[in-house]
Amino acid sequence: MNPTQSLSMEELRSAAVEVLKVNDLGTMTSAAPNLYPHMWSWDAAFVAIGLARTSVPRAVTELRSLLKAQWSTGMIPHIVFSDNDTGYFPGFDRWGTEDAAARPEGIKSSGICQPPVHAIALRHIVDRGRENGGADQEVAEAFLAESFDGWLAWHRWLATVRDPDGVGLVEIHHGWESGFDNSPRWDGPYSRIVPGTVPPFTRRDVLHVADASERPDDTEYTKYLWLVQQMAEVGFNDAAVQDVVDFRVRDVFFSAILAASSDVLAGLADELGRENEAGELRGIAGRFRAGVASTVDPETGLARDYDVLAREWIGTETVSGFAPLVAGGDPTLLAAQRELLRGPRWMGFPGLRFPLPPSTSPASDAFRPRTYWRGPVWPFLNLLLGWCSARDGEAALFGMLRAASLDQLSDLQFGEYYEPFTGEPLGSLAQAWTAAAALEWVGSYQGNNEGK
């Protein structure tokens, strides 16, 4: 690392550990102490990766708590509500999942999902447990055996229910399901939504940022709530939702994560002696990897989403265009993608505070440097791209992402996202998955040095 100023690795690690302690609710970690007081699905996966660097049992507890909220269909909800009620909106009552037949009794959750990063987190937990040995290894391996069928059901649900046409692309029914909530990727689909009557609402998210323009506006939020309302009216029944919802998009980045995670879960299945399931998971991985590759725009080299209702490609220049790097696959395609990522429209764009990819290319007309998924840099996403680089043996790109990320996070603010040119932390500070990313980067750096 080339740490900015004189911050030591141990100082960064200690500060990150403290953030996770502050956000720890006992059996789950809140995403952030004020703005996000509950558990989010893919946040929890990244949090578990970080926790595994400090306490394997606590990392296991994180994923176990999430898995307890799994619906009988196999779906893992994107929010599990804690008892830490600070008036977060939309809360459980607004979601309308109270009477959803598939929701497990006694657990409050939303009715939609987020990308399936969980098998990757499980792999990290097992690896850390084995590195530590003793009780940590026993806890990690017991959890793998205990939880495997739950993760398998989750992947099966995504591969069937959410790929109704069998094209190897996951269909999402709300921008929130992508995790890229207000990305310009979704401007086209949202522009065609005309909400019906939506009950009045009061948001709290704008109270926790210095500038409300960093967040989606009320017009956007009305459309978000309309989609929730449409799904709630049919009890979040999978077949019925597809027929009524006004947002149906094949999400290429979500699909790439499913491909990568299915390969990881297949490897874990092998370790459990579950050969049939390993083969099934590798089949899912292959199908979705091919689906992702099929979306690449021959002119830009970036992967694209597909608007099912409008029957058109979405080619907005966002970081989701690097989905093939996550999915893996054809070496020629991946080499071209890496060149684009390091190039002048992304990591090499002039004036960036750190050479890290913004969520939308600064060269795009859709770029907004301070607005959520419309331009800021997201630390957890860089960790994912780093993991993919390491998986594929791309040590140079991994090193670039790691060094720049450690520099970025040395401000110890652990921002939700960062302004690309000033490096200013934006959104909610003391963000759990940002702290977790710091812990994993520090751990991988120290492990790399120790191996030299």
Tab-separated table of C-alpha atoms in Angstrom:
chain	number	residue	atom	x	y	z
A	1	MET	CA	0.000	0.000	0.000
A	2	ASN	CA	0.961	3.582	-0.464
A	3	PRO	CA	-1.028	4.896	2.535
A	4	THR	CA	-1.975	8.534	2.406
A	5	GLN	CA	-0.367	10.608	5.101
A	6	SER	CA	1.048	8.418	7.858
A	7	LEU	CA	-1.969	6.290	8.702
A	8	SER	CA	-0.978	2.765	9.642
A	9	MET	CA	-2.803	-0.385	8.660
A	10	GLU	CA	-3.573	-1.030	12.311
A	11	GLU	CA	-5.174	2.410	12.709
A	12	LEU	CA	-7.391	1.784	9.700
A	13	ARG	CA	-8.259	-1.676	10.941
A	14	SER	CA	-9.094	-0.440	14.456
A	15	ALA	CA	-11.332	2.326	13.138
A	16	ALA	CA	-13.178	-0.119	10.876
A	17	VAL	CA	-13.660	-2.566	13.745
A	18	GLU	CA	-15.135	0.242	15.838
A	19	VAL	CA	-17.687	1.089	13.129
A	20	LEU	CA	-18.884	-2.520	13.038
A	21	LYS	CA	-19.133	-2.567	16.833
A	22	VAL	CA	-21.256	0.603	16.854
A	23	ASN	CA	-23.564	-0.859	14.192
A	24	ASP	CA	-23.789	-4.286	15.846
A	25	LEU	CA	-27.328	-5.087	16.998
A	26	GLY	CA	-26.344	-8.444	18.475
A	27	THR	CA	-27.514	-10.887	15.840
A	28	MET	CA	-27.380	-8.520	12.887
A	29	THR	CA	-25.483	-5.422	11.830
A	30	SER	CA	-27.351	-2.265	10.880
A	31	ALA	CA	-26.132	-0.800	7.623
A	32	ALA	CA	-25.538	2.599	9.298
A	33	PRO	CA	-26.442	3.863	12.777
A	34	ASN	CA	-28.867	6.618	11.768
A	35	LEU	CA	-29.982	6.349	8.155
A	36	TYR	CA	-30.170	2.550	7.862
A	37	PRO	CA	-31.079	0.945	11.227
A	38	HIS	CA	-31.936	-2.499	9.798
A	39	MET	CA	-30.205	-5.352	7.943
A	40	TRP	CA	-29.887	-5.253	4.163
A	41	SER	CA	-29.272	-8.483	2.277
A	42	TRP	CA	-26.210	-7.769	0.202
A	43	ASP	CA	-24.843	-5.393	2.836
A	44	ALA	CA	-24.929	-8.347	5.237
A	45	ALA	CA	-22.829	-10.434	2.864
A	46	PHE	CA	-20.102	-7.801	2.654
A	47	VAL	CA	-20.330	-7.163	6.396
A	48	ALA	CA	-19.795	-10.894	6.980
A	49	ILE	CA	-16.677	-10.783	4.796
A	50	GLY	CA	-15.266	-8.036	7.006
A	51	LEU	CA	-16.383	-9.676	10.236
A	52	ALA	CA	-14.649	-12.903	9.249
A	53	ARG	CA	-11.366	-11.006	9.555
A	54	THR	CA	-12.077	-10.287	13.236
A	55	SER	CA	-14.509	-12.958	14.476
A	56	VAL	CA	-15.548	-15.992	12.479
A	57	PRO	CA	-18.410	-16.834	14.894
A	58	ARG	CA	-19.823	-13.297	14.593
A	59	ALA	CA	-19.611	-13.495	10.801
A	60	VAL	CA	-21.538	-16.777	10.946
A	61	THR	CA	-24.197	-15.132	13.127
A	62	GLU	CA	-24.638	-12.386	10.527
A	63	LEU	CA	-25.427	-14.778	7.689
A	64	ARG	CA	-27.461	-17.071	9.934
A	65	SER	CA	-29.693	-14.151	10.934
A	66	LEU	CA	-30.248	-13.233	7.304
A	67	LEU	CA	-31.016	-16.802	6.299
A	68	LYS	CA	-33.678	-17.057	9.024
A	69	ALA	CA	-35.622	-14.441	7.068
A	70	GLN	CA	-35.649	-16.575	3.902
A	71	TRP	CA	-39.121	-17.009	2.432
A	72	SER	CA	-40.545	-20.485	1.799
A	73	THR	CA	-40.095	-19.895	-1.945
A	74	GLY	CA	-36.328	-19.573	-1.483
A	75	MET	CA	-36.260	-15.798	-1.841
A	76	ILE	CA	-34.040	-13.877	0.589
A	77	PRO	CA	-35.594	-10.454	1.283
A	78	HIS	CA	-33.604	-7.306	0.800
A	79	ILE	CA	-34.459	-5.841	4.233
A	80	VAL	CA	-34.801	-7.676	7.532
A	81	PHE	CA	-36.270	-5.223	10.019
A	82	SER	CA	-34.680	-4.993	13.438
A	83	ASP	CA	-36.378	-3.820	16.634
A	84	ASN	CA	-34.261	-0.684	16.362
A	85	ASP	CA	-37.157	1.434	15.077
A	86	THR	CA	-35.979	4.955	14.398
A	87	GLY	CA	-38.762	5.757	11.981
A	88	TYR	CA	-36.996	4.408	8.877
A	89	PHE	CA	-39.158	4.780	5.780
A	90	PRO	CA	-40.529	2.682	4.189
A	91	GLY	CA	-40.865	0.484	7.257
A	92	PHE	CA	-42.421	-2.937	7.623
A	93	ASP	CA	-45.973	-1.573	7.788
A	94	ARG	CA	-45.578	0.230	4.472
A	95	TRP	CA	-44.222	-2.848	2.718
A	96	GLY	CA	-47.460	-4.796	3.024
A	97	THR	CA	-45.724	-8.126	3.596
A	98	GLU	CA	-47.655	-8.847	6.793
A	99	ASP	CA	-49.975	-11.267	4.962
A	100	ALA	CA	-47.508	-12.590	2.393
A	101	ALA	CA	-47.921	-16.366	2.495
A	102	ALA	CA	-44.234	-17.128	1.916
A	103	ARG	CA	-42.814	-14.846	4.635
A	104	PRO	CA	-41.590	-16.747	7.720
A	105	GLU	CA	-43.760	-16.074	10.737
A	106	GLY	CA	-42.346	-13.724	13.336
A	107	ILE	CA	-39.742	-12.117	11.077
A	108	LYS	CA	-40.423	-8.726	9.557
A	109	SER	CA	-39.019	-8.218	6.086
A	110	SER	CA	-39.526	-6.511	2.755
A	111	GLY	CA	-40.900	-8.443	-0.211
A	112	ILE	CA	-38.150	-7.997	-2.798
A	113	CYS	CA	-34.533	-9.184	-3.029
A	114	GLN	CA	-30.978	-8.014	-3.762
A	115	PRO	CA	-27.959	-9.556	-5.551
A	116	PRO	CA	-26.839	-12.977	-4.221
A	117	VAL	CA	-23.340	-12.200	-2.944
A	118	HIS	CA	-23.871	-14.545	0.016
A	119	ALA	CA	-22.049	-17.628	-1.271
A	120	ILE	CA	-18.958	-15.471	-1.791
A	121	ALA	CA	-19.237	-14.326	1.826
A	122	LEU	CA	-19.698	-17.936	2.942
A	123	ARG	CA	-16.516	-18.877	1.073
A	124	HIS	CA	-14.633	-16.128	2.919
A	125	ILE	CA	-15.945	-17.352	6.274
A	126	VAL	CA	-14.904	-20.937	5.575
A	127	ASP	CA	-11.466	-19.816	4.382
A	128	ARG	CA	-10.872	-17.605	7.433
A	129	GLY	CA	-12.041	-20.400	9.720
A	130	ARG	CA	-9.608	-22.848	8.171
A	131	GLU	CA	-6.772	-20.331	8.318
A	132	ASN	CA	-7.423	-19.857	12.045
A	133	GLY	CA	-8.051	-23.536	12.732
A	134	GLY	CA	-9.482	-24.911	15.976
A	135	ALA	CA	-12.875	-23.646	17.106
A	136	ASP	CA	-13.120	-21.139	14.238
A	137	GLN	CA	-12.736	-23.900	11.677
A	138	GLU	CA	-15.344	-26.038	13.431
A	139	VAL	CA	-17.855	-23.173	13.547
A	140	ALA	CA	-17.315	-22.249	9.902
A	141	GLU	CA	-17.559	-25.785	8.563
A	142	ALA	CA	-20.613	-26.566	10.704
A	143	PHE	CA	-22.330	-23.464	9.353
A	144	LEU	CA	-21.495	-24.450	5.793
A	145	ALA	CA	-23.177	-27.838	6.277
A	146	GLU	CA	-26.108	-26.335	8.171
A	147	SER	CA	-26.856	-23.528	5.728
A	148	PHE	CA	-26.028	-25.030	2.343
A	149	ASP	CA	-29.582	-26.059	1.439
A	150	GLY	CA	-30.832	-22.551	2.188
A	151	TRP	CA	-28.338	-20.958	-0.194
A	152	LEU	CA	-29.122	-23.627	-2.782
A	153	ALA	CA	-32.844	-22.832	-2.576
A	154	TRP	CA	-32.037	-19.137	-3.017
A	155	HIS	CA	-30.032	-19.776	-6.192
A	156	ARG	CA	-32.682	-22.129	-7.559
A	157	TRP	CA	-35.389	-19.509	-7.002
A	158	LEU	CA	-33.403	-16.862	-8.863
A	159	ALA	CA	-32.543	-19.238	-11.713
A	160	THR	CA	-36.177	-20.227	-12.271
A	161	VAL	CA	-38.666	-17.668	-10.971
A	162	ARG	CA	-36.525	-14.703	-11.968
A	163	ASP	CA	-35.497	-16.051	-15.374
A	164	PRO	CA	-38.934	-16.934	-16.733
A	165	ASP	CA	-37.728	-16.967	-20.336
A	166	GLY	CA	-34.612	-19.026	-19.656
A	167	VAL	CA	-32.232	-16.487	-21.189
A	168	GLY	CA	-29.645	-16.515	-18.415
A	169	LEU	CA	-30.525	-13.068	-17.097
A	170	VAL	CA	-32.216	-12.239	-13.786
A	171	GLU	CA	-35.384	-10.184	-14.073
A	172	ILE	CA	-35.873	-7.560	-11.374
A	173	HIS	CA	-39.129	-5.826	-10.472
A	174	HIS	CA	-37.829	-2.746	-8.704
A	175	GLY	CA	-34.685	-0.640	-9.039
A	176	TRP	CA	-34.020	-1.361	-5.373
A	177	GLU	CA	-33.541	-5.042	-6.217
A	178	SER	CA	-30.463	-4.172	-8.267
A	179	GLY	CA	-28.813	-2.445	-5.311
A	180	PHE	CA	-28.109	0.417	-7.751
A	181	ASP	CA	-31.271	2.154	-6.553
A	182	ASN	CA	-31.496	5.355	-8.629
A	183	SER	CA	-28.879	4.531	-11.255
A	184	PRO	CA	-29.437	6.164	-14.656
A	185	ARG	CA	-29.695	2.566	-15.868
A	186	TRP	CA	-33.306	2.750	-14.729
A	187	ASP	CA	-34.295	6.171	-16.096
A	188	GLY	CA	-36.005	4.700	-19.148
A	189	PRO	CA	-38.075	2.087	-17.309
A	190	TYR	CA	-39.058	4.592	-14.589
A	191	SER	CA	-39.973	7.262	-17.137
A	192	ARG	CA	-42.753	5.002	-18.414
A	193	ILE	CA	-44.293	4.403	-14.968
A	194	VAL	CA	-47.400	6.435	-14.218
A	195	PRO	CA	-48.224	5.878	-10.540
A	196	GLY	CA	-51.775	5.464	-9.342
A	197	THR	CA	-52.809	6.753	-5.941
A	198	VAL	CA	-49.932	6.516	-3.479
A	199	PRO	CA	-50.667	7.386	0.168
A	200	PRO	CA	-48.736	10.387	1.558
A	201	PHE	CA	-45.282	9.708	2.924
A	202	THR	CA	-42.553	11.413	4.909
A	203	ARG	CA	-38.978	10.426	4.193
A	204	ARG	CA	-36.144	10.425	6.703
A	205	ASP	CA	-33.221	9.673	4.405
A	206	VAL	CA	-32.850	13.312	3.339
A	207	LEU	CA	-32.407	14.324	6.989
A	208	HIS	CA	-29.160	12.386	7.276
A	209	VAL	CA	-27.206	13.903	4.383
A	210	ALA	CA	-25.681	17.355	4.068
A	211	ASP	CA	-27.343	17.937	0.708
A	212	ALA	CA	-30.727	16.443	-0.242
A	213	SER	CA	-29.634	16.362	-3.885
A	214	GLU	CA	-27.400	13.422	-2.961
A	215	ARG	CA	-30.579	11.337	-2.630
A	216	PRO	CA	-33.410	10.412	-5.056
A	217	ASP	CA	-36.134	13.096	-5.226
A	218	ASP	CA	-39.786	12.716	-4.178
A	219	THR	CA	-40.993	12.115	-7.741
A	220	GLU	CA	-38.664	9.149	-8.017
A	221	TYR	CA	-39.679	7.953	-4.562
A	222	THR	CA	-43.368	8.001	-5.473
A	223	LYS	CA	-42.627	5.582	-8.304
A	224	TYR	CA	-40.607	3.375	-5.970
A	225	LEU	CA	-43.557	3.186	-3.570
A	226	TRP	CA	-46.009	2.544	-6.403
A	227	LEU	CA	-44.103	-0.583	-7.398
A	228	VAL	CA	-44.120	-1.790	-3.780
A	229	GLN	CA	-47.865	-1.155	-3.681
A	230	GLN	CA	-48.433	-3.139	-6.890
A	231	MET	CA	-46.574	-6.138	-5.492
A	232	ALA	CA	-48.268	-5.901	-2.100
A	233	GLU	CA	-51.708	-5.940	-3.724
A	234	VAL	CA	-51.015	-9.468	-5.030
A	235	GLY	CA	-49.396	-10.633	-1.800
A	236	PHE	CA	-45.926	-10.710	-3.371
A	237	ASN	CA	-46.951	-13.898	-5.169
A	238	ASP	CA	-44.204	-14.617	-7.693
A	239	ALA	CA	-46.409	-15.412	-10.677
A	240	ALA	CA	-48.860	-12.617	-9.986
A	241	VAL	CA	-46.169	-9.968	-9.514
A	242	GLN	CA	-44.759	-10.602	-12.965
A	243	ASP	CA	-48.207	-9.950	-14.463
A	244	VAL	CA	-48.944	-6.696	-12.641
A	245	VAL	CA	-45.709	-4.848	-11.946
A	246	ASP	CA	-44.700	-1.861	-14.083
A	247	PHE	CA	-40.960	-2.540	-13.835
A	248	ARG	CA	-39.496	-5.649	-15.481
A	249	VAL	CA	-35.821	-5.414	-16.375
A	250	ARG	CA	-33.192	-8.072	-16.988
A	251	ASP	CA	-30.380	-6.870	-14.734
A	252	VAL	CA	-26.991	-7.777	-16.163
A	253	PHE	CA	-24.958	-7.017	-13.020
A	254	PHE	CA	-27.295	-9.014	-10.763
A	255	SER	CA	-27.024	-11.854	-13.285
A	256	ALA	CA	-23.224	-11.683	-13.192
A	257	ILE	CA	-23.217	-11.968	-9.418
A	258	LEU	CA	-25.502	-15.004	-9.651
A	259	ALA	CA	-23.058	-16.619	-12.092
A	260	ALA	CA	-20.032	-15.921	-9.891
A	261	SER	CA	-21.752	-16.958	-6.662
A	262	SER	CA	-23.131	-20.147	-8.193
A	263	ASP	CA	-19.614	-21.205	-9.142
A	264	VAL	CA	-18.467	-20.503	-5.580
A	265	LEU	CA	-21.399	-22.395	-4.091
A	266	ALA	CA	-20.645	-25.302	-6.432
A	267	GLY	CA	-17.124	-25.473	-5.004
A	268	LEU	CA	-18.525	-25.548	-1.490
A	269	ALA	CA	-20.965	-28.288	-2.565
A	270	ASP	CA	-17.998	-30.350	-3.731
A	271	GLU	CA	-16.456	-30.032	-0.266
A	272	LEU	CA	-19.686	-31.349	1.255
A	273	GLY	CA	-19.809	-34.291	-1.146
A	274	ARG	CA	-22.934	-32.885	-2.831
A	275	GLU	CA	-21.893	-33.788	-6.380
A	276	ASN	CA	-25.336	-33.507	-7.981
A	277	GLU	CA	-25.938	-30.087	-6.499
A	278	ALA	CA	-22.440	-28.957	-7.519
A	279	GLY	CA	-23.225	-29.908	-11.097
A	280	GLU	CA	-26.563	-28.121	-10.968
A	281	LEU	CA	-24.922	-24.955	-9.642
A	282	ARG	CA	-22.222	-25.018	-12.305
A	283	GLY	CA	-25.011	-25.300	-14.853
A	284	ILE	CA	-26.651	-22.174	-13.402
A	285	ALA	CA	-23.300	-20.377	-13.433
A	286	GLY	CA	-22.683	-21.289	-17.065
A	287	ARG	CA	-26.149	-20.239	-18.195
A	288	PHE	CA	-25.975	-16.842	-16.535
A	289	ARG	CA	-22.368	-16.269	-17.580
A	290	ALA	CA	-23.454	-16.810	-21.176
A	291	GLY	CA	-26.471	-14.571	-20.621
A	292	VAL	CA	-24.231	-11.756	-19.382
A	293	ALA	CA	-21.840	-12.129	-22.331
A	294	SER	CA	-24.758	-11.994	-24.770
A	295	THR	CA	-25.609	-8.454	-23.682
A	296	VAL	CA	-22.269	-6.839	-24.530
A	297	ASP	CA	-22.622	-3.897	-26.895
A	298	PRO	CA	-20.182	-4.428	-29.787
A	299	GLU	CA	-19.667	-0.662	-30.068
A	300	THR	CA	-18.945	0.228	-26.430
A	301	GLY	CA	-17.717	-3.113	-25.111
A	302	LEU	CA	-20.001	-2.727	-22.080
A	303	ALA	CA	-22.708	-5.143	-20.943
A	304	ARG	CA	-26.313	-3.930	-21.067
A	305	ASP	CA	-29.595	-4.397	-19.214
A	306	TYR	CA	-32.810	-5.199	-21.090
A	307	ASP	CA	-36.180	-3.558	-20.518
A	308	VAL	CA	-38.667	-6.407	-20.926
A	309	LEU	CA	-41.781	-4.212	-21.147
A	310	ALA	CA	-40.306	-1.737	-23.640
A	311	ARG	CA	-38.395	-4.492	-25.471
A	312	GLU	CA	-35.210	-2.452	-25.675
A	313	TRP	CA	-31.620	-2.509	-24.514
A	314	ILE	CA	-30.392	-0.139	-21.810
A	315	GLY	CA	-26.909	1.007	-22.713
A	316	THR	CA	-26.273	3.765	-20.156
A	317	GLU	CA	-22.557	3.978	-19.362
A	318	THR	CA	-22.521	2.747	-15.771
A	319	VAL	CA	-20.192	0.481	-13.832
A	320	SER	CA	-22.721	-2.338	-14.340
A	321	GLY	CA	-21.340	-2.539	-17.867
A	322	PHE	CA	-18.406	-4.451	-16.352
A	323	ALA	CA	-20.682	-7.362	-15.412
A	324	PRO	CA	-18.564	-9.818	-17.452
A	325	LEU	CA	-15.623	-9.134	-15.116
A	326	VAL	CA	-17.817	-10.341	-12.253
A	327	ALA	CA	-19.315	-13.306	-14.116
A	328	GLY	CA	-15.984	-14.490	-15.512
A	329	GLY	CA	-15.713	-16.436	-18.745
A	330	ASP	CA	-14.167	-15.713	-22.138
A	331	PRO	CA	-10.560	-14.475	-21.662
A	332	THR	CA	-10.736	-12.214	-24.728
A	333	LEU	CA	-13.882	-10.484	-23.478
A	334	LEU	CA	-12.450	-10.084	-19.990
A	335	ALA	CA	-9.185	-8.642	-21.296
A	336	ALA	CA	-11.114	-6.062	-23.316
A	337	GLN	CA	-13.212	-5.190	-20.277
A	338	ARG	CA	-10.143	-4.730	-18.085
A	339	GLU	CA	-8.662	-2.383	-20.651
A	340	LEU	CA	-11.879	-0.340	-20.645
A	341	LEU	CA	-11.991	-0.275	-16.844
A	342	ARG	CA	-8.441	1.069	-16.592
A	343	GLY	CA	-9.034	3.438	-19.490
A	344	PRO	CA	-9.781	7.183	-19.784
A	345	ARG	CA	-13.556	6.900	-19.312
A	346	TRP	CA	-13.254	5.062	-15.989
A	347	MET	CA	-10.310	4.552	-13.615
A	348	GLY	CA	-8.096	6.690	-15.851
A	349	PHE	CA	-10.493	9.613	-16.179
A	350	PRO	CA	-8.593	12.899	-15.670
A	351	GLY	CA	-8.867	14.497	-12.240
A	352	LEU	CA	-10.164	11.577	-10.200
A	353	ARG	CA	-9.061	11.816	-6.563
A	354	PHE	CA	-8.386	8.076	-6.557
A	355	PRO	CA	-8.139	5.772	-9.611
A	356	LEU	CA	-11.380	3.958	-8.788
A	357	PRO	CA	-14.398	3.496	-11.060
A	358	PRO	CA	-17.300	5.903	-10.468
A	359	SER	CA	-20.780	4.361	-10.553
A	360	THR	CA	-21.480	6.242	-13.806
A	361	SER	CA	-18.744	7.219	-16.241
A	362	PRO	CA	-17.716	10.879	-15.843
A	363	ALA	CA	-17.692	10.971	-19.641
A	364	SER	CA	-21.435	10.220	-19.728
A	365	ASP	CA	-24.147	12.882	-19.914
A	366	ALA	CA	-25.892	10.983	-17.103
A	367	PHE	CA	-22.996	11.532	-14.679
A	368	ARG	CA	-23.790	13.347	-11.414
A	369	PRO	CA	-20.755	13.311	-9.071
A	370	ARG	CA	-22.662	13.667	-5.778
A	371	THR	CA	-25.902	11.816	-6.422
A	372	TYR	CA	-26.046	8.289	-5.041
A	373	TRP	CA	-25.689	5.800	-7.941
A	374	ARG	CA	-25.376	8.478	-10.614
A	375	GLY	CA	-21.659	9.098	-10.224
A	376	PRO	CA	-20.120	8.585	-6.769
A	377	VAL	CA	-17.591	5.835	-6.050
A	378	TRP	CA	-18.844	2.940	-3.881
A	379	PRO	CA	-16.147	1.196	-1.771
A	380	PHE	CA	-17.893	-2.175	-1.468
A	381	LEU	CA	-18.176	-2.402	-5.249
A	382	ASN	CA	-14.429	-1.933	-5.618
A	383	LEU	CA	-13.943	-4.791	-3.173
A	384	LEU	CA	-16.116	-7.014	-5.366
A	385	LEU	CA	-14.150	-6.056	-8.480
A	386	GLY	CA	-10.954	-6.768	-6.546
A	387	TRP	CA	-12.197	-10.208	-5.532
A	388	CYS	CA	-13.021	-10.995	-9.168
A	389	SER	CA	-9.563	-9.841	-10.233
A	390	ALA	CA	-7.914	-12.093	-7.650
A	391	ARG	CA	-10.142	-15.009	-8.693
A	392	ASP	CA	-9.001	-14.600	-12.292
A	393	GLY	CA	-5.318	-14.225	-11.423
A	394	GLU	CA	-5.219	-10.547	-12.369
A	395	ALA	CA	-2.775	-9.447	-9.696
A	396	ALA	CA	-2.024	-6.070	-11.304
A	397	LEU	CA	-5.650	-4.905	-11.365
A	398	PHE	CA	-6.236	-6.312	-7.893
A	399	GLY	CA	-3.240	-4.354	-6.612
A	400	MET	CA	-4.465	-1.132	-8.224
A	401	LEU	CA	-7.921	-1.455	-6.701
A	402	ARG	CA	-6.557	-2.402	-3.304
A	403	ALA	CA	-4.006	0.434	-3.088
A	404	ALA	CA	-6.477	3.088	-4.240
A	405	SER	CA	-9.211	1.764	-1.940
A	406	LEU	CA	-6.945	1.792	1.096
A	407	ASP	CA	-5.974	5.363	0.279
A	408	GLN	CA	-9.613	6.372	-0.124
A	409	LEU	CA	-10.654	4.795	3.169
A	410	SER	CA	-7.786	6.308	5.128
A	411	ASP	CA	-10.031	9.299	5.940
A	412	LEU	CA	-11.653	6.950	8.517
A	413	GLN	CA	-15.110	8.341	7.702
A	414	PHE	CA	-16.296	5.104	6.032
A	415	GLY	CA	-18.717	6.977	3.801
A	416	GLU	CA	-21.565	5.263	2.035
A	417	TYR	CA	-20.119	6.585	-1.226
A	418	TYR	CA	-17.473	9.134	-2.284
A	419	GLU	CA	-17.308	12.130	-4.605
A	420	PRO	CA	-14.986	10.999	-7.427
A	421	PHE	CA	-12.947	14.194	-7.830
A	422	THR	CA	-12.674	15.582	-4.304
A	423	GLY	CA	-12.706	12.254	-2.473
A	424	GLU	CA	-15.327	13.670	-0.087
A	425	PRO	CA	-17.374	11.030	1.799
A	426	LEU	CA	-21.073	11.331	0.992
A	427	GLY	CA	-24.349	9.799	2.129
A	428	SER	CA	-24.317	8.178	5.532
A	429	LEU	CA	-21.012	7.957	7.372
A	430	ALA	CA	-19.880	5.004	9.523
A	431	GLN	CA	-21.339	2.686	6.900
A	432	ALA	CA	-20.969	-0.964	7.891
A	433	TRP	CA	-20.132	-2.451	4.524
A	434	THR	CA	-17.570	0.277	3.858
A	435	ALA	CA	-15.853	-0.588	7.142
A	436	ALA	CA	-16.061	-4.266	6.202
A	437	ALA	CA	-14.419	-3.534	2.856
A	438	ALA	CA	-11.585	-1.782	4.691
A	439	LEU	CA	-11.085	-4.827	6.933
A	440	GLU	CA	-10.921	-7.183	3.978
A	441	TRP	CA	-8.505	-4.947	2.058
A	442	VAL	CA	-6.280	-4.671	5.134
A	443	GLY	CA	-6.434	-8.413	5.708
A	444	SER	CA	-5.647	-9.245	2.092
A	445	TYR	CA	-2.760	-6.755	2.091
A	446	GLN	CA	-1.215	-8.184	5.257
A	447	GLY	CA	-1.774	-11.738	4.046
A	448	ASN	CA	-0.074	-10.839	0.764
A	449	ASN	CA	2.917	-9.371	2.543
A	450	GLU	CA	3.194	-12.323	4.879
A	451	GLY	CA	3.282	-14.621	1.894
A	452	LYS	CA	6.283	-12.870	0.347
